[in-house]
Amino acid sequence: MPRELTQNRIQKIWIPSKDDRPSMPRTSRGGPHLANPPTVIVMVGLPARGKTYISRKLTRYLNWIGIPTKVFNVGEYRREAVKHYSSYDFFKSDNEDAVKIRQQCALAALRDVKNYLTEEEGQVAVFDATNTTRERRDMILEFGAENGFKIFFIESVCDDPNVIACNILEVKVSCPDYQDCNKTDAMEDFKKRIECYRMNYQPLDPDQYDKNVSFIKVIDVGRRFLVNRIQDHIQSRIVYYLMNIHVQPRSIYLCRHGESQHNLQGRLGGDSGLSTRGRKYAGALAKFVEEQNLKGLKVWTSQLRRSIQTAEALNVPYEQWKALNEIDAGVCEEMTYEEVRERFPEEFALRDQDKYYYRYPSGESYQDLVQRVEPVIMELERQENVLVICHQAVMRCLLAYFLDKSADEMPYLKCPLHTVLKLTPVAYGCKVESISLNVDAVNTHRDRPEEVKRGPSTLIRRNSVTPLTSPEPNKKPRIEGLDDPIIREVTPAQLTLCSASHTTLALSTQNLKICSIECHEPPQLCL
Amino acid sequence: MSSTEDVIMAIPRELTQNPLRKIWMPCKNGLPEKHISQKRVCMTNCPTLIVTVGLPARGKTYISKKLTRYLNWIGVPTKEFNVGQYRRECVKIYKSFEFFRPDNEEGLKIRKQCALAALNDVRQYLSVEGGQVAVFDATNTTRERRATIVRFAEQNGYKVFFVESVCEDPNVIAENIVQVKLGSPDYTDCNTEEAIQDFMKRIKCYENSYQPLDENLDRELSYIKIMNVGQRYLVNRVLDHIQSRIVYYLMNIHITPRSIYLCRHGESDFNVRGCIGGDTGLSPRGKEFAQCLGRFIQDQNIKDLKVWTSQMKRTIQTAEALGVPYEQWKALNEIDAGVCEEMMYEEIQEHYPLEFALRDQDKYRYRYPKGESYEDLVQRLEPVIMELERQENVLVICHQAVMRCLLAYFLDKSAEELPYLKCPLHTVLKLTPVAYGCKVESIYLNVEAVNTHRDKPENVDISRLPEEALLTVPAHY
């Protein structure tokens, strides 16, 4: 007897109900590991090969598309255990005390990985360390087999001295390990640190030793890739993502269309044209873009009139993306918020209750938007300088990706009209500059209401995505509790340990750095 | 300091909305101007020549055809050029593998001419006919041949991307020969044993001179090397978006035997009344169909079947009757008819006669006001296709327009044919990959339903009479 269906009030998803209560739909989720084993991504490579860069970027992407992911950086565990770093001597393979500490740190991190994937509902854990020896990797493969985790290696291989030197300057020299050193000394010490690993480095070997292991070898910062035995959808997505990212310096400019007629009336959605002030903004934007003097700037708009009108003023070629259209407000399209509150009071309340998951009747949710906009993100990763002229909800989604904001925060990010956000990748994160073009406009931002009752937790489905922020890296080594190892310990004599060396830079994705640069227009520019 | 003239910006061009596609374009005096913007993401800024590389029976033609089908479906005009076909035109009767011997001068001459003829047609397609991608399907096993092609591409301003297939598994090769070589025109007069023997000797002719793409010597080229039918890939210097998409596609396809079942939800209440769109539940007959579908699936005894639905009530209700886990995809929702949602065709003709006519004029590109077009649907469905390629046995319970799009992908139907493909209610299409294409079995589950298929009427002019517009509307209650 087929079960009755009811429509979940927030997400508007039809689910079977039993005695008027929603019951779990028969999705293939089953138990935590039966249908969808968690994955451990294991980084491999000498220091300064971009492992932590890749770890954090990948984690940010996976969380944004709705896959709970977390980085476990062994270097951080080491810094907890050994409060003061003296020199590269710590990493010499004959330094027995250090070797022991480094191993304990790795084990502690793996224990946290296990906890995250089994107790905390994580789906992917990124184990960020050098993992340069076969012994270490074999141990991890066993750990995976014992716990029912899939293992996927990402190896970064690079021998270009310029790239290495650049990496060291960008993220090592300012790392906590070197806070009392000058740049030259730091560079020298770090290079010696790399040499400690190099002697015992056993790269992944697709022909023999590692031919049955799933991995991607990233060579020379993405010039070449070797991909072996992709097992499933998530590994395929990871490979695709890694093949599209690059490290060329560039900036991404995000802004909304100029103020529209509907904005003036306080109306949602629709396809109205620019107001007078909106047109003025478009002119100011053109001037701003010219002044930025950007190489090869691409301009993207949605297919809604107001964003195209804005782009037209720039007098440069632009591309229209339907995927950049504003969130579809369904039956509420073209209404003012007051009209919505009058005609659909329940919907109005539900939206405030859970703005991320809330789907307008016959419309979309932020959750839907993320899925719709994902190809735009992928193409943004491929591109260099791009200006995206879009809409409030869409811009919030894009911004949440770049600044690693959670599903909870995303619908309340501030994206005012007539303001350009300039995003520039730096170190492990993104620098943001907010530039108001000094043309007045209405404020379309609605803050989260004070008394919002949190509704029941909504269902997470694989193809309906749920961004989370990358969780804080776990800093506690808990070295004391290592009497019951979760993995078979390898005899220390043989093991050449590797641990990640990286830095938590102040300019991390968690700490949003915004500076406002006022752009002053000459007084004549008023219509 | 900018002067007054600079400050008052050039007046931005007026915009007009193309009535068919609902795309805003700049216009002058009411007429659309040369469109500097594009409606879709720019895949590449110059034509691309994909060049296959590999010994015979390594799947080059399989990959060429499949890739061509995929690129055309996502809207990138693509055509394949199979040099073997040119050779068959030239040398009417194939005698034996001796033709391919490296010391057969006559043979070599003809083969080179065929390759050049094919390249000539490539140039015609890419530079004259507006093609975007050409797939040059031949063995291309020597560095010299590949250098010729690269020179050709440089002269014409094409980007080159090599797709090499390397495989030494004798089982795979034997299977390939059985599936696609035995039935080739070359072997119409041979028995199986003879054909296999000859073909193996043919492969031998190429082996000695085969120079695979090399990590060092070919490091400046853009290519993907596929090893052992996708077990491993080597990807070098991906230059642009289209190459990136091609690599992603090639890494997701597989050749494990499986079947894909496509069907629509059971008949819905709206179907019965002749209304389009909406989110109604199943009619009694629709519920009966769902039960039959459940029995059908059980009888088929399919290994590890995945079931996918849209997020609309009628498909979920249908899946519920199967009693197995299923996954809801918003991407599988029916085409959004915008302002025409929940209307009958008669009502659309009454309220929006112009729109109704435009739709008949170009059903693929026509976008409902505040809604979608088939063209939009294809873009929306691409991740579903990609995941279908990764999966094995899948049953997709979807909707008429959506099913047409998916079917068009599997059966290589053009944009013109796509919106008129027949996808009746209560009928399951079972698609099984075979040789270079797809076998289709249509299984009607014997539960009556209304017909929802509207053929293209004779008169598509906006001046037509209502009766002419409504001539092909299917009967409803």
Coordinates of N, CA and C in Angstrom, one line a residue, chain A residues 112-257:
Chain A
D112 N 40.9 11.7 15.6 CA 39.8 12.8 15.4 C 39.1 12.6 14.1
V113 N 39.8 12.1 13.1 CA 39.2 11.8 11.8 C 38.1 10.8 12.0
K114 N 38.5 9.7 12.7 CA 37.5 8.7 12.9 C 36.3 9.2 13.7
N115 N 36.5 10.0 14.7 CA 35.4 10.6 15.4 C 34.5 11.5 14.6
Y116 N 35.1 12.3 13.7 CA 34.4 13.2 12.9 C 33.5 12.4 11.9
L117 N 34.0 11.3 11.4 CA 33.3 10.6 10.4 C 32.3 9.6 11.0
T118 N 32.5 9.2 12.2 CA 31.5 8.2 12.7 C 30.6 8.8 13.7
E119 N 31.1 9.8 14.6 CA 30.2 10.4 15.6 C 29.6 11.7 15.2
E120 N 30.3 12.4 14.4 CA 29.9 13.8 14.1 C 29.2 14.0 12.8
E121 N 28.9 12.9 12.1 CA 28.2 13.0 10.8 C 29.0 13.7 9.7
G122 N 30.3 13.6 9.8 CA 31.1 14.2 8.7 C 31.0 13.2 7.6
Q123 N 31.2 13.7 6.4 CA 31.2 12.8 5.2 C 32.6 12.6 4.6
V124 N 33.3 13.7 4.7 CA 34.7 13.7 4.1 C 35.7 14.3 5.1
A125 N 36.8 13.7 5.3 CA 37.8 14.2 6.2 C 39.1 14.4 5.3
V126 N 39.7 15.5 5.4 CA 40.9 15.7 4.6 C 42.1 15.6 5.6
F127 N 42.9 14.6 5.4 CA 44.1 14.4 6.3 C 45.3 15.1 5.6
D128 N 45.6 16.2 6.2 CA 46.6 17.1 5.6 C 48.0 16.9 6.3
A129 N 48.8 16.2 5.6 CA 50.2 15.9 6.1 C 51.0 15.6 4.9
T130 N 52.4 15.4 5.1 CA 53.2 15.0 3.9 C 52.9 13.6 3.5
N131 N 52.7 12.7 4.4 CA 52.4 11.3 4.0 C 53.3 10.8 2.9
T132 N 54.6 11.1 3.0 CA 55.5 10.8 1.8 C 56.0 9.4 1.8
T133 N 55.8 8.6 2.8 CA 56.3 7.2 2.7 C 55.2 6.2 2.6
R134 N 55.6 5.1 2.0 CA 54.7 4.0 1.8 C 54.2 3.5 3.1
E135 N 55.0 3.4 4.1 CA 54.6 2.9 5.4 C 53.5 3.7 5.9
R136 N 53.7 5.0 5.9 CA 52.6 5.9 6.4 C 51.3 5.7 5.7
R137 N 51.4 5.6 4.4 CA 50.2 5.5 3.6 C 49.5 4.1 3.7
D138 N 50.4 3.1 3.9 CA 49.8 1.8 4.1 C 49.0 1.7 5.5
M139 N 49.6 2.4 6.4 CA 48.9 2.5 7.7 C 47.6 3.2 7.6
I140 N 47.5 4.2 6.8 CA 46.3 4.9 6.6 C 45.3 4.1 5.8
L141 N 45.8 3.3 4.8 CA 44.9 2.4 4.1 C 44.3 1.4 5.0
E142 N 45.1 0.9 5.9 CA 44.5 -0.1 6.9 C 43.5 0.6 7.8
F143 N 43.8 1.8 8.3 CA 42.9 2.5 9.1 C 41.5 2.7 8.4
G144 N 41.6 3.0 7.1 CA 40.4 3.1 6.3 C 39.6 1.8 6.2
A145 N 40.4 0.7 5.9 CA 39.7 -0.6 5.8 C 39.1 -1.0 7.1
E146 N 39.7 -0.8 8.2 CA 39.2 -1.2 9.5 C 37.9 -0.4 9.8
N147 N 37.8 0.8 9.4 CA 36.7 1.6 9.7 C 35.6 1.8 8.6
G148 N 35.9 1.1 7.5 CA 34.9 1.3 6.4 C 34.9 2.6 5.7
F149 N 36.1 3.3 5.7 CA 36.2 4.6 5.0 C 36.8 4.3 3.7
K150 N 36.4 5.1 2.7 CA 37.1 5.1 1.4 C 38.3 6.0 1.5
I151 N 39.4 5.6 0.8 CA 40.6 6.5 0.9 C 40.9 7.0 -0.5
F152 N 41.2 8.3 -0.6 CA 41.5 8.9 -1.9 C 42.7 9.8 -1.6
F153 N 43.8 9.5 -2.4 CA 45.0 10.3 -2.2 C 45.1 11.5 -3.2
I154 N 45.6 12.6 -2.7 CA 45.9 13.7 -3.6 C 47.3 14.1 -3.4
E155 N 48.1 13.8 -4.5 CA 49.5 14.1 -4.4 C 49.9 15.3 -5.2
S156 N 50.7 16.2 -4.6 CA 51.1 17.3 -5.3 C 52.6 17.2 -5.6
V157 N 53.0 17.2 -6.8 CA 54.4 17.1 -7.2 C 54.8 18.3 -8.0
C158 N 55.9 18.9 -7.5 CA 56.3 20.1 -8.2 C 57.8 20.3 -8.0
D159 N 58.6 20.5 -9.0 CA 60.0 20.7 -8.8 C 60.5 22.1 -9.4
D160 N 59.5 22.9 -9.7 CA 59.9 24.2 -10.2 C 60.3 25.1 -9.0
P161 N 61.6 25.5 -8.9 CA 62.1 26.2 -7.7 C 61.4 27.6 -7.5
N162 N 61.0 28.2 -8.6 CA 60.3 29.4 -8.4 C 59.0 29.3 -7.7
V163 N 58.2 28.2 -8.1 CA 56.9 28.0 -7.4 C 57.2 27.7 -5.9
I164 N 58.2 26.9 -5.6 CA 58.4 26.5 -4.2 C 58.8 27.8 -3.4
A165 N 59.7 28.6 -4.0 CA 60.2 29.8 -3.3 C 59.0 30.7 -3.0
C166 N 58.1 30.8 -4.0 CA 56.9 31.7 -3.9 C 56.0 31.2 -2.8
N167 N 55.8 29.9 -2.7 CA 55.0 29.3 -1.7 C 55.6 29.6 -0.3
I168 N 56.9 29.4 -0.2 CA 57.5 29.6 1.1 C 57.3 31.0 1.6
L169 N 57.5 32.0 0.6 CA 57.3 33.4 1.0 C 55.9 33.7 1.4
E170 N 54.9 33.1 0.6 CA 53.5 33.4 0.9 C 53.0 32.9 2.2
V171 N 53.3 31.6 2.5 CA 52.7 31.0 3.6 C 53.6 30.4 4.7
K172 N 54.9 30.3 4.4 CA 55.7 29.7 5.5 C 56.4 30.7 6.3
V173 N 56.9 31.7 5.6 CA 57.8 32.7 6.3 C 57.0 33.4 7.4
S174 N 55.7 33.5 7.2 CA 54.9 34.2 8.3 C 54.2 33.3 9.2
C175 N 54.5 32.0 9.1 CA 53.9 31.0 9.9 C 54.4 31.1 11.4
P176 N 53.6 30.6 12.3 CA 54.0 30.7 13.7 C 55.4 30.1 14.0
D177 N 55.8 29.1 13.2 CA 57.1 28.5 13.5 C 58.2 29.5 13.3
Y178 N 58.0 30.5 12.5 CA 59.0 31.5 12.2 C 58.8 32.9 12.6
Q179 N 58.0 33.0 13.7 CA 57.6 34.4 14.0 C 58.8 35.2 14.6
D180 N 59.8 34.5 15.1 CA 61.0 35.3 15.6 C 62.1 35.3 14.6
C181 N 61.9 35.0 13.3 CA 63.0 34.9 12.4 C 62.8 36.0 11.3
N182 N 63.9 36.4 10.7 CA 63.7 37.2 9.5 C 63.5 36.4 8.3
K183 N 63.1 37.0 7.2 CA 62.7 36.2 6.0 C 63.7 35.3 5.5
T184 N 64.9 35.8 5.4 CA 66.0 35.0 4.8 C 66.3 33.8 5.7
D185 N 66.4 34.0 7.0 CA 66.6 32.8 7.9 C 65.5 31.8 7.8
A186 N 64.3 32.3 7.7 CA 63.1 31.4 7.6 C 63.2 30.6 6.4
M187 N 63.5 31.3 5.3 CA 63.6 30.6 4.0 C 64.6 29.5 4.0
E188 N 65.8 29.9 4.5 CA 66.9 28.9 4.6 C 66.5 27.7 5.5
D189 N 65.9 27.9 6.6 CA 65.6 26.8 7.5 C 64.5 25.9 6.8
F190 N 63.6 26.6 6.2 CA 62.5 25.8 5.6 C 63.0 24.9 4.5
K191 N 63.9 25.4 3.7 CA 64.5 24.6 2.6 C 65.2 23.4 3.2
K192 N 65.9 23.6 4.3 CA 66.5 22.4 4.9 C 65.5 21.4 5.4
R193 N 64.4 22.0 5.9 CA 63.3 21.1 6.3 C 62.8 20.2 5.2
I194 N 62.6 20.8 4.0 CA 62.2 20.1 2.9 C 63.2 18.9 2.6
E195 N 64.5 19.2 2.7 CA 65.5 18.2 2.4 C 65.4 17.0 3.4
C196 N 64.9 17.3 4.6 CA 64.7 16.1 5.5 C 63.8 15.1 5.0
Y197 N 62.8 15.6 4.3 CA 61.7 14.7 3.8 C 62.2 14.1 2.4
R198 N 62.9 14.8 1.7 CA 63.1 14.4 0.3 C 63.8 13.0 0.2
M199 N 64.8 12.8 1.1 CA 65.5 11.5 1.0 C 64.6 10.3 1.1
N200 N 63.5 10.4 1.9 CA 62.7 9.2 2.1 C 61.4 9.3 1.3
Y201 N 61.3 10.2 0.4 CA 60.0 10.4 -0.3 C 59.8 9.3 -1.3
Q202 N 58.7 8.7 -1.2 CA 58.3 7.6 -2.1 C 57.0 8.1 -2.8
P203 N 57.1 8.7 -4.0 CA 55.9 9.2 -4.6 C 54.9 8.0 -5.0
L204 N 53.7 8.4 -5.2 CA 52.7 7.3 -5.5 C 53.2 6.7 -6.9
D205 N 53.1 5.4 -6.9 CA 53.6 4.7 -8.1 C 52.4 4.0 -8.8
P206 N 51.9 4.6 -9.9 CA 50.7 4.0 -10.5 C 51.0 2.7 -11.2
D207 N 52.2 2.4 -11.6 CA 52.5 1.2 -12.3 C 52.6 0.0 -11.5
Q208 N 53.1 0.1 -10.3 CA 53.3 -1.1 -9.5 C 52.6 -1.0 -8.1
Y209 N 53.4 -0.4 -7.2 CA 53.0 -0.4 -5.8 C 51.6 0.1 -5.6
D210 N 51.2 1.2 -6.2 CA 50.0 1.9 -5.9 C 48.9 1.7 -7.0
K211 N 49.1 0.7 -7.8 CA 48.2 0.6 -9.0 C 46.7 0.3 -8.6
N212 N 46.5 -0.2 -7.4 CA 45.1 -0.4 -7.0 C 44.5 0.6 -6.1
V213 N 45.3 1.7 -5.9 CA 44.9 2.7 -5.0 C 44.2 3.9 -5.8
S214 N 43.2 4.5 -5.2 CA 42.5 5.6 -5.8 C 43.3 6.9 -5.5
F215 N 43.7 7.6 -6.6 CA 44.4 8.8 -6.3 C 44.5 9.8 -7.5
I216 N 44.8 11.0 -7.3 CA 45.1 11.9 -8.3 C 46.5 12.6 -8.0
K217 N 47.3 12.6 -9.0 CA 48.7 13.2 -8.8 C 48.6 14.5 -9.6
V218 N 48.7 15.6 -8.9 CA 48.7 16.9 -9.5 C 50.1 17.3 -9.8
I219 N 50.5 17.5 -11.0 CA 51.9 17.8 -11.4 C 52.0 19.2 -11.9
D220 N 53.1 19.9 -11.3 CA 53.4 21.2 -11.7 C 52.2 22.2 -11.7
V221 N 51.6 22.2 -10.5 CA 50.5 23.2 -10.3 C 49.4 23.0 -11.3
G222 N 49.1 21.8 -11.7 CA 47.9 21.6 -12.6 C 48.2 21.5 -14.1
R223 N 49.5 21.5 -14.4 CA 49.8 21.4 -15.8 C 49.4 20.0 -16.3
R224 N 49.6 19.0 -15.4 CA 49.4 17.6 -15.8 C 48.7 16.9 -14.6
F225 N 47.9 15.9 -14.9 CA 47.3 15.1 -13.8 C 47.3 13.7 -14.2
L226 N 47.6 12.9 -13.1 CA 47.4 11.4 -13.3 C 46.3 11.0 -12.4
V227 N 45.3 10.3 -12.9 CA 44.2 10.0 -12.1 C 44.0 8.4 -12.2
N228 N 44.0 7.8 -11.0 CA 43.9 6.4 -10.9 C 42.7 5.9 -10.2
R229 N 41.9 5.0 -10.8 CA 40.8 4.3 -10.2 C 39.8 5.2 -9.3
I230 N 39.2 6.1 -10.0 CA 38.1 6.9 -9.3 C 37.0 5.9 -9.0
Q231 N 36.6 5.9 -7.7 CA 35.6 4.9 -7.3 C 34.2 5.4 -7.4
D232 N 33.9 6.7 -7.1 CA 32.5 7.1 -7.0 C 32.3 8.6 -7.4
H233 N 31.1 9.0 -7.2 CA 30.7 10.3 -7.6 C 31.5 11.4 -6.9
I234 N 31.7 11.3 -5.6 CA 32.4 12.4 -4.9 C 33.9 12.5 -5.4
Q235 N 34.5 11.4 -5.7 CA 35.9 11.4 -6.1 C 35.9 12.0 -7.5
S236 N 34.9 11.7 -8.3 CA 34.9 12.3 -9.7 C 34.7 13.8 -9.6
R237 N 33.9 14.3 -8.7 CA 33.7 15.7 -8.5 C 34.9 16.4 -8.0
I238 N 35.6 15.7 -7.1 CA 36.9 16.3 -6.5 C 37.9 16.4 -7.6
V239 N 38.0 15.4 -8.5 CA 39.0 15.5 -9.6 C 38.6 16.6 -10.5
Y240 N 37.4 16.7 -10.9 CA 36.9 17.8 -11.8 C 37.3 19.1 -11.2
Y241 N 37.0 19.3 -9.9 CA 37.3 20.6 -9.2 C 38.8 20.9 -9.2
L242 N 39.6 19.9 -8.9 CA 41.0 20.1 -8.8 C 41.6 20.5 -10.2
M243 N 40.9 19.9 -11.3 CA 41.4 20.2 -12.6 C 41.0 21.5 -13.1
N244 N 40.1 22.2 -12.4 CA 39.7 23.5 -12.8 C 40.3 24.7 -12.1
I245 N 40.8 24.4 -10.9 CA 41.4 25.5 -10.1 C 42.8 25.9 -10.6
H246 N 43.2 27.1 -10.3 CA 44.5 27.5 -10.7 C 45.0 28.6 -9.7
V247 N 46.2 28.9 -9.8 CA 46.8 29.9 -8.8 C 47.2 31.2 -9.4
Q248 N 46.8 31.5 -10.6 CA 47.1 32.8 -11.2 C 46.5 33.9 -10.4
P249 N 47.3 34.9 -10.2 CA 46.7 36.1 -9.5 C 45.6 36.7 -10.3
R250 N 44.5 37.0 -9.7 CA 43.4 37.6 -10.4 C 42.4 38.1 -9.4
S251 N 41.4 38.9 -9.8 CA 40.4 39.3 -8.9 C 39.0 39.1 -9.5
I252 N 38.1 38.8 -8.5 CA 36.7 38.6 -8.9 C 35.9 39.7 -8.3
Y253 N 35.1 40.4 -9.2 CA 34.3 41.5 -8.7 C 32.8 41.0 -8.7
L254 N 32.2 41.2 -7.5 CA 30.8 40.8 -7.5 C 30.0 42.1 -7.2
C255 N 28.9 42.3 -7.9 CA 28.0 43.4 -7.5 C 26.6 43.0 -8.0
R256 N 25.6 43.8 -7.6 CA 24.3 43.6 -8.1 C 24.0 44.6 -9.2
H257 N 22.9 44.4 -9.9 CA 22.5 45.3 -10.9 C 22.2 46.6 -10.2

